[in-house]
Amino acid sequence: MGTRLQGTVALVTGASSGIGAATAQSLAAEGAAVALVARRKGRLEKLAAAIRAEGGTALAVAADITERQQAADAVATVVAELGRLDTVVNNAGLMHIGPAAQALSEDWDSMVEINVNGVLHVTHAALPHLIRAAADSPRRVADLINISSTAGRVARPGTAVYNLTKFGVNGFSEALRQEVREQGVRVGVVEPGTVATELSSHLRDGVREAIERQVDGLELLRPEDVADAVAYIVTRDRRVAVNEMLVRASDQSW
Ligand code: NDP
């Protein structure tokens, strides 16, 4: 195990699968105690057990972070149980794509609820703890990382509302970066290209097949590739702030 994050506590949302699970593992491998937040408690417990088996510290916290109170309670539980909060990775998210004219408006709502409101609820609850951690930790720095997307930089037909949420995350992150910089909190976005995860399993029939055709034959990113990017940012010395990382699959043209 690495030691660069020894003595720190990291909270990762959406840690029950995909990018969040890989990120929690990579931060734990650097010595951070990790809090795993998502709704599927069984998945979180399993990952926590795997991290402990490797010698790490992990806490499973089941929460639906689209609910403001549940997000606030999750953050409070992490601080109560693990003592502090140095790193937050807002990763939980959902993608419903397809032509806007045929979309279900509840699909738009559910994307806004998790991709935007989930980020806001966790960030709001976590910021005072991150500011405190930056002031009292030996590293004198804390990190807030938001998992955006290539869809946070490039708008394309079929992804209008997903673009809305991820462009929004990028704007929010940049404004916040300027605000909390002087208090030692670094804010960054990681913008993955297409990653092999469960994200596309939530797509409606018809759309899912169209996406599968689009990526057919491409070597997709793995969740660990994005986890590497997050770990790179968090393990930098406090003089270095990596505020944005765009990580596409080499085969991806868009
Ligand atoms: P997954 O579907 O594998 O993971 C999504 C995670 O979000 C799950 O752990 C899920 O856990 C959690 N989640 C969803 N809703 C809630 C909720 N209400 N409260 C708490 N947790 C919730 O997909 P990915 O790993 O791919 O996605 C992670 C992030 O990466 C997302 O923000 C996505 O937009 C972004 N991204 C993904 C790309 C890709 O190609 N895969 C590309 C670019 C960005 P549970 O269901 O247990 O609550």
PDB file of C-alpha atoms and ligand atoms in Angstrom:
ATOM      1  CA  MET A   1       0.000   0.000   0.000  1.00  0.00           C
ATOM      2  CA  GLY A   2       1.075   3.536  -0.749  1.00  0.00           C
ATOM      3  CA  THR A   3       1.226   6.137   1.992  1.00  0.00           C
ATOM      4  CA  ARG A   4       0.728   9.415   0.171  1.00  0.00           C
ATOM      5  CA  LEU A   5      -2.823   9.791   1.548  1.00  0.00           C
ATOM      6  CA  GLN A   6      -2.113   8.251   4.959  1.00  0.00           C
ATOM      7  CA  GLY A   7      -4.119   9.955   7.705  1.00  0.00           C
ATOM      8  CA  THR A   8      -6.672  11.398   5.291  1.00  0.00           C
ATOM      9  CA  VAL A   9     -10.329  10.511   4.779  1.00  0.00           C
ATOM     10  CA  ALA A  10     -11.992  10.367   1.363  1.00  0.00           C
ATOM     11  CA  LEU A  11     -15.699  10.156   0.539  1.00  0.00           C
ATOM     12  CA  VAL A  12     -16.640   8.737  -2.865  1.00  0.00           C
ATOM     13  CA  THR A  13     -20.232   8.862  -4.113  1.00  0.00           C
ATOM     14  CA  GLY A  14     -21.463   6.184  -6.480  1.00  0.00           C
ATOM     15  CA  ALA A  15     -18.926   3.785  -4.987  1.00  0.00           C
ATOM     16  CA  SER A  16     -21.116   0.714  -5.527  1.00  0.00           C
ATOM     17  CA  SER A  17     -19.995   0.247  -9.142  1.00  0.00           C
ATOM     18  CA  GLY A  18     -17.901   1.474 -12.056  1.00  0.00           C
ATOM     19  CA  ILE A  19     -15.702   4.533 -11.711  1.00  0.00           C
ATOM     20  CA  GLY A  20     -16.661   5.184  -8.077  1.00  0.00           C
ATOM     21  CA  ALA A  21     -15.727   1.696  -6.908  1.00  0.00           C
ATOM     22  CA  ALA A  22     -12.380   1.840  -8.735  1.00  0.00           C
ATOM     23  CA  THR A  23     -11.678   5.322  -7.363  1.00  0.00           C
ATOM     24  CA  ALA A  24     -12.381   4.246  -3.795  1.00  0.00           C
ATOM     25  CA  GLN A  25      -9.967   1.345  -4.252  1.00  0.00           C
ATOM     26  CA  SER A  26      -7.234   3.528  -5.663  1.00  0.00           C
ATOM     27  CA  LEU A  27      -7.522   6.153  -2.906  1.00  0.00           C
ATOM     28  CA  ALA A  28      -7.497   3.363  -0.302  1.00  0.00           C
ATOM     29  CA  ALA A  29      -4.373   1.949  -1.954  1.00  0.00           C
ATOM     30  CA  GLU A  30      -2.709   5.332  -1.313  1.00  0.00           C
ATOM     31  CA  GLY A  31      -3.540   5.032   2.396  1.00  0.00           C
ATOM     32  CA  ALA A  32      -6.774   7.065   2.625  1.00  0.00           C
ATOM     33  CA  ALA A  33      -9.614   5.796   4.798  1.00  0.00           C
ATOM     34  CA  VAL A  34     -12.501   5.691   2.336  1.00  0.00           C
ATOM     35  CA  ALA A  35     -16.219   6.219   2.842  1.00  0.00           C
ATOM     36  CA  LEU A  36     -18.304   4.482   0.206  1.00  0.00           C
ATOM     37  CA  VAL A  37     -21.616   6.184  -0.529  1.00  0.00           C
ATOM     38  CA  ALA A  38     -24.424   4.891  -2.789  1.00  0.00           C
ATOM     39  CA  ARG A  39     -27.852   3.260  -2.420  1.00  0.00           C
ATOM     40  CA  ARG A  40     -26.914  -0.433  -2.851  1.00  0.00           C
ATOM     41  CA  LYS A  41     -25.653  -1.255   0.626  1.00  0.00           C
ATOM     42  CA  GLY A  42     -24.742  -4.871  -0.237  1.00  0.00           C
ATOM     43  CA  ARG A  43     -22.364  -3.749  -2.980  1.00  0.00           C
ATOM     44  CA  LEU A  44     -20.790  -1.177  -0.671  1.00  0.00           C
ATOM     45  CA  GLU A  45     -20.266  -3.740   2.105  1.00  0.00           C
ATOM     46  CA  LYS A  46     -18.604  -6.113  -0.336  1.00  0.00           C
ATOM     47  CA  LEU A  47     -16.217  -3.450  -1.592  1.00  0.00           C
ATOM     48  CA  ALA A  48     -15.485  -2.305   1.977  1.00  0.00           C
ATOM     49  CA  ALA A  49     -14.592  -5.889   2.897  1.00  0.00           C
ATOM     50  CA  ALA A  50     -12.271  -6.158  -0.124  1.00  0.00           C
ATOM     51  CA  ILE A  51     -10.509  -2.910   0.834  1.00  0.00           C
ATOM     52  CA  ARG A  52     -10.109  -4.080   4.448  1.00  0.00           C
ATOM     53  CA  ALA A  53      -8.715  -7.396   3.212  1.00  0.00           C
ATOM     54  CA  GLU A  54      -5.972  -5.387   1.466  1.00  0.00           C
ATOM     55  CA  GLY A  55      -5.147  -3.644   4.762  1.00  0.00           C
ATOM     56  CA  GLY A  56      -7.174  -0.501   4.122  1.00  0.00           C
ATOM     57  CA  THR A  57      -9.925   1.274   6.049  1.00  0.00           C
ATOM     58  CA  ALA A  58     -13.399   1.526   4.526  1.00  0.00           C
ATOM     59  CA  LEU A  59     -16.862   2.522   5.709  1.00  0.00           C
ATOM     60  CA  ALA A  60     -20.047   1.716   3.782  1.00  0.00           C
ATOM     61  CA  VAL A  61     -22.698   4.438   4.018  1.00  0.00           C
ATOM     62  CA  ALA A  62     -25.978   3.752   2.231  1.00  0.00           C
ATOM     63  CA  ALA A  63     -27.665   6.955   1.075  1.00  0.00           C
ATOM     64  CA  ASP A  64     -29.772   8.331  -1.742  1.00  0.00           C
ATOM     65  CA  ILE A  65     -27.959  11.623  -2.240  1.00  0.00           C
ATOM     66  CA  THR A  66     -30.739  13.107  -4.353  1.00  0.00           C
ATOM     67  CA  GLU A  67     -32.350  13.581  -0.914  1.00  0.00           C
ATOM     68  CA  ARG A  68     -30.706  16.594   0.747  1.00  0.00           C
ATOM     69  CA  GLN A  69     -31.076  15.217   4.271  1.00  0.00           C
ATOM     70  CA  GLN A  70     -29.661  11.795   3.360  1.00  0.00           C
ATOM     71  CA  ALA A  71     -26.637  13.459   1.735  1.00  0.00           C
ATOM     72  CA  ALA A  72     -26.070  15.657   4.794  1.00  0.00           C
ATOM     73  CA  ASP A  73     -26.485  12.675   7.133  1.00  0.00           C
ATOM     74  CA  ALA A  74     -24.016  10.629   5.051  1.00  0.00           C
ATOM     75  CA  VAL A  75     -21.369  13.352   5.308  1.00  0.00           C
ATOM     76  CA  ALA A  76     -22.016  13.720   9.055  1.00  0.00           C
ATOM     77  CA  THR A  77     -21.698   9.947   9.553  1.00  0.00           C
ATOM     78  CA  VAL A  78     -18.372   9.873   7.730  1.00  0.00           C
ATOM     79  CA  VAL A  79     -16.937  12.679   9.854  1.00  0.00           C
ATOM     80  CA  ALA A  80     -18.299  11.127  13.065  1.00  0.00           C
ATOM     81  CA  GLU A  81     -16.936   7.662  12.259  1.00  0.00           C
ATOM     82  CA  LEU A  82     -13.662   8.490  10.501  1.00  0.00           C
ATOM     83  CA  GLY A  83     -12.875  11.790  12.228  1.00  0.00           C
ATOM     84  CA  ARG A  84     -12.374  14.205   9.331  1.00  0.00           C
ATOM     85  CA  LEU A  85     -12.898  14.717   5.606  1.00  0.00           C
ATOM     86  CA  ASP A  86     -10.030  15.602   3.249  1.00  0.00           C
ATOM     87  CA  THR A  87     -11.250  14.425  -0.152  1.00  0.00           C
ATOM     88  CA  VAL A  88     -14.673  14.288  -1.776  1.00  0.00           C
ATOM     89  CA  VAL A  89     -15.266  12.675  -5.154  1.00  0.00           C
ATOM     90  CA  ASN A  90     -18.699  13.538  -6.525  1.00  0.00           C
ATOM     91  CA  ASN A  91     -19.040  10.653  -8.938  1.00  0.00           C
ATOM     92  CA  ALA A  92     -22.609   9.292  -8.638  1.00  0.00           C
ATOM     93  CA  GLY A  93     -24.462   9.936 -11.860  1.00  0.00           C
ATOM     94  CA  LEU A  94     -26.922   8.765 -14.445  1.00  0.00           C
ATOM     95  CA  MET A  95     -27.121   9.053 -18.228  1.00  0.00           C
ATOM     96  CA  HIS A  96     -30.332   8.927 -20.241  1.00  0.00           C
ATOM     97  CA  ILE A  97     -29.719   9.911 -23.808  1.00  0.00           C
ATOM     98  CA  GLY A  98     -31.619   9.885 -27.087  1.00  0.00           C
ATOM     99  CA  PRO A  99     -33.539  12.433 -29.152  1.00  0.00           C
ATOM    100  CA  ALA A 100     -35.063  15.165 -26.984  1.00  0.00           C
ATOM    101  CA  ALA A 101     -38.373  15.126 -28.825  1.00  0.00           C
ATOM    102  CA  GLN A 102     -38.960  11.500 -27.806  1.00  0.00           C
ATOM    103  CA  ALA A 103     -37.533  11.674 -24.297  1.00  0.00           C
ATOM    104  CA  LEU A 104     -39.488  10.947 -21.140  1.00  0.00           C
ATOM    105  CA  SER A 105     -39.476  14.004 -18.957  1.00  0.00           C
ATOM    106  CA  GLU A 106     -38.976  11.833 -15.846  1.00  0.00           C
ATOM    107  CA  ASP A 107     -35.662  10.669 -17.364  1.00  0.00           C
ATOM    108  CA  TRP A 108     -34.586  14.304 -17.614  1.00  0.00           C
ATOM    109  CA  ASP A 109     -35.658  14.878 -14.006  1.00  0.00           C
ATOM    110  CA  SER A 110     -33.749  11.877 -12.699  1.00  0.00           C
ATOM    111  CA  MET A 111     -30.545  13.041 -14.425  1.00  0.00           C
ATOM    112  CA  VAL A 112     -30.853  16.531 -12.975  1.00  0.00           C
ATOM    113  CA  GLU A 113     -31.632  15.082  -9.543  1.00  0.00           C
ATOM    114  CA  ILE A 114     -28.454  13.015  -9.309  1.00  0.00           C
ATOM    115  CA  ASN A 115     -25.976  14.704 -11.682  1.00  0.00           C
ATOM    116  CA  VAL A 116     -26.742  18.201 -10.394  1.00  0.00           C
ATOM    117  CA  ASN A 117     -28.646  18.088  -7.092  1.00  0.00           C
ATOM    118  CA  GLY A 118     -26.684  15.093  -5.790  1.00  0.00           C
ATOM    119  CA  VAL A 119     -23.442  17.018  -6.385  1.00  0.00           C
ATOM    120  CA  LEU A 120     -24.843  20.110  -4.687  1.00  0.00           C
ATOM    121  CA  HIS A 121     -26.196  18.281  -1.638  1.00  0.00           C
ATOM    122  CA  VAL A 122     -22.908  16.485  -0.936  1.00  0.00           C
ATOM    123  CA  THR A 123     -20.764  19.528  -1.706  1.00  0.00           C
ATOM    124  CA  HIS A 124     -22.820  21.790   0.544  1.00  0.00           C
ATOM    125  CA  ALA A 125     -22.531  19.392   3.469  1.00  0.00           C
ATOM    126  CA  ALA A 126     -18.844  18.634   2.866  1.00  0.00           C
ATOM    127  CA  LEU A 127     -17.337  22.091   2.252  1.00  0.00           C
ATOM    128  CA  PRO A 128     -16.935  23.165   5.915  1.00  0.00           C
ATOM    129  CA  HIS A 129     -15.165  19.872   6.649  1.00  0.00           C
ATOM    130  CA  LEU A 130     -12.871  20.211   3.623  1.00  0.00           C
ATOM    131  CA  ILE A 131     -11.948  23.747   4.648  1.00  0.00           C
ATOM    132  CA  ARG A 132     -11.195  22.546   8.179  1.00  0.00           C
ATOM    133  CA  ALA A 133      -9.149  19.603   6.864  1.00  0.00           C
ATOM    134  CA  ALA A 134      -7.042  21.900   4.691  1.00  0.00           C
ATOM    135  CA  ALA A 135      -6.328  24.069   7.729  1.00  0.00           C
ATOM    136  CA  ASP A 136      -5.324  21.311  10.146  1.00  0.00           C
ATOM    137  CA  SER A 137      -3.833  18.481   8.088  1.00  0.00           C
ATOM    138  CA  PRO A 138      -0.090  17.970   7.663  1.00  0.00           C
ATOM    139  CA  ARG A 139      -0.668  18.107   3.875  1.00  0.00           C
ATOM    140  CA  ARG A 140      -2.446  21.501   4.301  1.00  0.00           C
ATOM    141  CA  VAL A 141      -4.696  20.763   1.367  1.00  0.00           C
ATOM    142  CA  ALA A 142      -8.096  19.193   0.679  1.00  0.00           C
ATOM    143  CA  ASP A 143      -9.714  18.145  -2.589  1.00  0.00           C
ATOM    144  CA  LEU A 144     -13.140  18.255  -4.177  1.00  0.00           C
ATOM    145  CA  ILE A 145     -13.288  16.365  -7.456  1.00  0.00           C
ATOM    146  CA  ASN A 146     -16.368  16.272  -9.627  1.00  0.00           C
ATOM    147  CA  ILE A 147     -16.703  13.564 -12.247  1.00  0.00           C
ATOM    148  CA  SER A 148     -17.953  15.374 -15.319  1.00  0.00           C
ATOM    149  CA  SER A 149     -17.631  13.957 -18.843  1.00  0.00           C
ATOM    150  CA  THR A 150     -16.519  14.746 -22.369  1.00  0.00           C
ATOM    151  CA  ALA A 151     -20.215  15.711 -22.440  1.00  0.00           C
ATOM    152  CA  GLY A 152     -19.254  18.569 -20.100  1.00  0.00           C
ATOM    153  CA  ARG A 153     -17.120  20.067 -22.869  1.00  0.00           C
ATOM    154  CA  VAL A 154     -18.719  18.972 -26.149  1.00  0.00           C
ATOM    155  CA  ALA A 155     -22.487  19.167 -26.800  1.00  0.00           C
ATOM    156  CA  ARG A 156     -23.875  16.718 -29.325  1.00  0.00           C
ATOM    157  CA  PRO A 157     -27.300  15.710 -30.656  1.00  0.00           C
ATOM    158  CA  GLY A 158     -28.979  13.139 -28.432  1.00  0.00           C
ATOM    159  CA  THR A 159     -27.316  14.218 -25.195  1.00  0.00           C
ATOM    160  CA  ALA A 160     -28.868  17.641 -24.551  1.00  0.00           C
ATOM    161  CA  VAL A 161     -29.892  17.136 -20.925  1.00  0.00           C
ATOM    162  CA  TYR A 162     -26.829  15.062 -20.044  1.00  0.00           C
ATOM    163  CA  ASN A 163     -24.802  17.951 -21.553  1.00  0.00           C
ATOM    164  CA  LEU A 164     -26.815  20.393 -19.446  1.00  0.00           C
ATOM    165  CA  THR A 165     -25.911  18.548 -16.253  1.00  0.00           C
ATOM    166  CA  LYS A 166     -22.217  18.070 -17.047  1.00  0.00           C
ATOM    167  CA  PHE A 167     -21.660  21.595 -18.452  1.00  0.00           C
ATOM    168  CA  GLY A 168     -23.345  22.731 -15.239  1.00  0.00           C
ATOM    169  CA  VAL A 169     -20.968  20.680 -13.108  1.00  0.00           C
ATOM    170  CA  ASN A 170     -18.009  22.242 -14.935  1.00  0.00           C
ATOM    171  CA  GLY A 171     -19.276  25.810 -14.405  1.00  0.00           C
ATOM    172  CA  PHE A 172     -20.053  25.142 -10.754  1.00  0.00           C
ATOM    173  CA  SER A 173     -16.618  23.590 -10.214  1.00  0.00           C
ATOM    174  CA  GLU A 174     -14.730  26.494 -11.783  1.00  0.00           C
ATOM    175  CA  ALA A 175     -16.593  29.117  -9.747  1.00  0.00           C
ATOM    176  CA  LEU A 176     -16.119  27.123  -6.557  1.00  0.00           C
ATOM    177  CA  ARG A 177     -12.433  26.617  -7.367  1.00  0.00           C
ATOM    178  CA  GLN A 178     -11.896  30.367  -7.334  1.00  0.00           C
ATOM    179  CA  GLU A 179     -13.800  30.735  -4.055  1.00  0.00           C
ATOM    180  CA  VAL A 180     -12.152  28.110  -1.887  1.00  0.00           C
ATOM    181  CA  ARG A 181      -8.632  28.200  -3.353  1.00  0.00           C
ATOM    182  CA  GLU A 182      -7.342  30.529  -0.645  1.00  0.00           C
ATOM    183  CA  GLN A 183      -8.641  28.178   2.041  1.00  0.00           C
ATOM    184  CA  GLY A 184      -6.531  25.327   0.699  1.00  0.00           C
ATOM    185  CA  VAL A 185      -9.319  23.409  -1.028  1.00  0.00           C
ATOM    186  CA  ARG A 186      -8.522  22.403  -4.602  1.00  0.00           C
ATOM    187  CA  VAL A 187     -11.484  21.865  -6.915  1.00  0.00           C
ATOM    188  CA  GLY A 188     -11.108  19.844 -10.076  1.00  0.00           C
ATOM    189  CA  VAL A 189     -13.119  18.062 -12.726  1.00  0.00           C
ATOM    190  CA  VAL A 190     -12.310  14.780 -14.409  1.00  0.00           C
ATOM    191  CA  GLU A 191     -13.978  14.364 -17.801  1.00  0.00           C
ATOM    192  CA  PRO A 192     -13.991  10.732 -18.910  1.00  0.00           C
ATOM    193  CA  GLY A 193     -14.740   9.554 -22.399  1.00  0.00           C
ATOM    194  CA  THR A 194     -16.532   6.243 -22.825  1.00  0.00           C
ATOM    195  CA  VAL A 195     -15.848   3.887 -19.934  1.00  0.00           C
ATOM    196  CA  ALA A 196     -16.990   0.265 -19.641  1.00  0.00           C
ATOM    197  CA  THR A 197     -19.355   0.482 -16.635  1.00  0.00           C
ATOM    198  CA  GLU A 198     -23.011  -0.093 -15.773  1.00  0.00           C
ATOM    199  CA  LEU A 199     -23.905   3.445 -16.889  1.00  0.00           C
ATOM    200  CA  SER A 200     -25.393   2.375 -20.215  1.00  0.00           C
ATOM    201  CA  SER A 201     -27.421  -0.394 -18.530  1.00  0.00           C
ATOM    202  CA  HIS A 202     -29.918   2.298 -17.466  1.00  0.00           C
ATOM    203  CA  LEU A 203     -30.599   3.346 -21.048  1.00  0.00           C
ATOM    204  CA  ARG A 204     -33.970   2.598 -22.573  1.00  0.00           C
ATOM    205  CA  ASP A 205     -34.240  -0.233 -25.101  1.00  0.00           C
ATOM    206  CA  GLY A 206     -33.416   1.024 -28.571  1.00  0.00           C
ATOM    207  CA  VAL A 207     -31.090   3.753 -27.259  1.00  0.00           C
ATOM    208  CA  ARG A 208     -28.869   1.184 -25.591  1.00  0.00           C
ATOM    209  CA  GLU A 209     -28.467  -0.725 -28.854  1.00  0.00           C
ATOM    210  CA  ALA A 210     -27.627   2.503 -30.711  1.00  0.00           C
ATOM    211  CA  ILE A 211     -24.886   3.276 -28.193  1.00  0.00           C
ATOM    212  CA  GLU A 212     -23.561  -0.269 -28.376  1.00  0.00           C
ATOM    213  CA  ARG A 213     -23.311   0.122 -32.170  1.00  0.00           C
ATOM    214  CA  GLN A 214     -21.464   3.433 -31.742  1.00  0.00           C
ATOM    215  CA  VAL A 215     -18.808   1.930 -29.485  1.00  0.00           C
ATOM    216  CA  ASP A 216     -18.684  -1.493 -31.175  1.00  0.00           C
ATOM    217  CA  GLY A 217     -15.072  -2.479 -31.832  1.00  0.00           C
ATOM    218  CA  LEU A 218     -13.625   0.394 -29.747  1.00  0.00           C
ATOM    219  CA  GLU A 219     -11.396  -0.371 -26.829  1.00  0.00           C
ATOM    220  CA  LEU A 220     -13.183   1.496 -24.050  1.00  0.00           C
ATOM    221  CA  LEU A 221     -11.622   3.019 -20.968  1.00  0.00           C
ATOM    222  CA  ARG A 222     -11.692   0.930 -17.833  1.00  0.00           C
ATOM    223  CA  PRO A 223     -12.938   2.357 -14.518  1.00  0.00           C
ATOM    224  CA  GLU A 224      -9.354   2.094 -13.192  1.00  0.00           C
ATOM    225  CA  ASP A 225      -8.180   4.500 -15.908  1.00  0.00           C
ATOM    226  CA  VAL A 226     -10.423   7.213 -14.491  1.00  0.00           C
ATOM    227  CA  ALA A 227      -9.532   6.243 -10.916  1.00  0.00           C
ATOM    228  CA  ASP A 228      -5.867   6.809 -11.860  1.00  0.00           C
ATOM    229  CA  ALA A 229      -6.707  10.353 -12.953  1.00  0.00           C
ATOM    230  CA  VAL A 230      -8.450  11.092  -9.658  1.00  0.00           C
ATOM    231  CA  ALA A 231      -5.597   9.609  -7.629  1.00  0.00           C
ATOM    232  CA  TYR A 232      -3.073  11.665  -9.627  1.00  0.00           C
ATOM    233  CA  ILE A 233      -4.890  14.897  -8.772  1.00  0.00           C
ATOM    234  CA  VAL A 234      -5.362  14.131  -5.084  1.00  0.00           C
ATOM    235  CA  THR A 235      -1.781  12.979  -4.461  1.00  0.00           C
ATOM    236  CA  ARG A 236      -0.137  16.157  -5.851  1.00  0.00           C
ATOM    237  CA  ASP A 237       1.720  18.406  -3.424  1.00  0.00           C
ATOM    238  CA  ARG A 238      -0.355  21.403  -2.292  1.00  0.00           C
ATOM    239  CA  ARG A 239       1.512  23.731  -4.677  1.00  0.00           C
ATOM    240  CA  VAL A 240       0.014  21.836  -7.658  1.00  0.00           C
ATOM    241  CA  ALA A 241      -3.678  22.122  -8.542  1.00  0.00           C
ATOM    242  CA  VAL A 242      -4.790  19.977 -11.470  1.00  0.00           C
ATOM    243  CA  ASN A 243      -8.182  21.529 -12.122  1.00  0.00           C
ATOM    244  CA  GLU A 244      -9.283  19.618 -15.205  1.00  0.00           C
ATOM    245  CA  MET A 245      -8.453  16.269 -16.784  1.00  0.00           C
ATOM    246  CA  LEU A 246     -10.059  15.095 -20.031  1.00  0.00           C
ATOM    247  CA  VAL A 247      -9.446  11.363 -20.480  1.00  0.00           C
ATOM    248  CA  ARG A 248     -10.764   9.814 -23.687  1.00  0.00           C
ATOM    249  CA  ALA A 249     -10.405   6.277 -24.939  1.00  0.00           C
ATOM    250  CA  SER A 250      -7.695   6.448 -27.612  1.00  0.00           C
ATOM    251  CA  ASP A 251     -10.169   5.041 -30.144  1.00  0.00           C
ATOM    252  CA  GLN A 252     -12.800   7.692 -29.391  1.00  0.00           C
ATOM    253  CA  SER A 253     -13.185  10.490 -31.960  1.00  0.00           C
ATOM    254  CA  TRP A 254     -15.957  12.556 -30.277  1.00  0.00           C
TER     255      TRP A 254
HETATM  256  P1  NDP B   1     -22.343   3.316 -12.891  1.00  0.00           P
HETATM  257  O1  NDP B   1     -23.762   3.211 -13.326  1.00  0.00           O
HETATM  258  O2  NDP B   1     -21.503   2.089 -12.837  1.00  0.00           O
HETATM  259  O3  NDP B   1     -22.247   4.061 -11.489  1.00  0.00           O
HETATM  260  C1  NDP B   1     -23.144   5.056 -11.058  1.00  0.00           C
HETATM  261  C2  NDP B   1     -23.080   5.137  -9.549  1.00  0.00           C
HETATM  262  O4  NDP B   1     -23.951   6.191  -9.104  1.00  0.00           O
HETATM  263  C3  NDP B   1     -23.541   3.859  -8.878  1.00  0.00           C
HETATM  264  O5  NDP B   1     -22.618   3.519  -7.865  1.00  0.00           O
HETATM  265  C4  NDP B   1     -24.876   4.226  -8.285  1.00  0.00           C
HETATM  266  O6  NDP B   1     -25.074   3.487  -7.085  1.00  0.00           O
HETATM  267  C5  NDP B   1     -24.660   5.713  -7.983  1.00  0.00           C
HETATM  268  N1  NDP B   1     -25.920   6.425  -7.823  1.00  0.00           N
HETATM  269  C6  NDP B   1     -26.885   6.582  -8.752  1.00  0.00           C
HETATM  270  N2  NDP B   1     -27.927   7.241  -8.222  1.00  0.00           N
HETATM  271  C7  NDP B   1     -27.618   7.488  -6.921  1.00  0.00           C
HETATM  272  C8  NDP B   1     -28.291   8.102  -5.843  1.00  0.00           C
HETATM  273  N3  NDP B   1     -29.524   8.621  -5.996  1.00  0.00           N
HETATM  274  N4  NDP B   1     -27.675   8.194  -4.646  1.00  0.00           N
HETATM  275  C9  NDP B   1     -26.445   7.659  -4.479  1.00  0.00           C
HETATM  276  N5  NDP B   1     -25.739   7.072  -5.461  1.00  0.00           N
HETATM  277  C10 NDP B   1     -26.334   6.978  -6.665  1.00  0.00           C
HETATM  278  O7  NDP B   1     -21.691   4.375 -13.903  1.00  0.00           O
HETATM  279  P2  NDP B   1     -20.241   5.053 -14.030  1.00  0.00           P
HETATM  280  O8  NDP B   1     -19.280   4.500 -13.077  1.00  0.00           O
HETATM  281  O9  NDP B   1     -19.911   5.045 -15.466  1.00  0.00           O
HETATM  282  O10 NDP B   1     -20.611   6.563 -13.672  1.00  0.00           O
HETATM  283  C11 NDP B   1     -19.963   7.336 -12.693  1.00  0.00           C
HETATM  284  C12 NDP B   1     -19.880   8.793 -13.169  1.00  0.00           C
HETATM  285  O11 NDP B   1     -19.064   8.857 -14.325  1.00  0.00           O
HETATM  286  C13 NDP B   1     -21.220   9.425 -13.558  1.00  0.00           C
HETATM  287  O12 NDP B   1     -21.272  10.737 -13.032  1.00  0.00           O
HETATM  288  C14 NDP B   1     -21.165   9.457 -15.065  1.00  0.00           C
HETATM  289  O13 NDP B   1     -21.947  10.502 -15.601  1.00  0.00           O
HETATM  290  C15 NDP B   1     -19.679   9.673 -15.299  1.00  0.00           C
HETATM  291  N6  NDP B   1     -19.193   9.303 -16.621  1.00  0.00           N
HETATM  292  C16 NDP B   1     -19.284   8.012 -17.070  1.00  0.00           C
HETATM  293  C17 NDP B   1     -18.851   7.695 -18.353  1.00  0.00           C
HETATM  294  C18 NDP B   1     -18.970   6.328 -18.910  1.00  0.00           C
HETATM  295  O14 NDP B   1     -18.776   6.162 -20.132  1.00  0.00           O
HETATM  296  N7  NDP B   1     -19.244   5.305 -18.127  1.00  0.00           N
HETATM  297  C19 NDP B   1     -18.281   8.723 -19.233  1.00  0.00           C
HETATM  298  C20 NDP B   1     -18.211  10.023 -18.656  1.00  0.00           C
HETATM  299  C21 NDP B   1     -18.658  10.300 -17.389  1.00  0.00           C
HETATM  300  P3  NDP B   1     -26.477   2.924  -6.521  1.00  0.00           P
HETATM  301  O15 NDP B   1     -27.298   2.502  -7.712  1.00  0.00           O
HETATM  302  O16 NDP B   1     -26.047   1.802  -5.647  1.00  0.00           O
HETATM  303  O17 NDP B   1     -27.063   4.069  -5.759  1.00  0.00           O
END
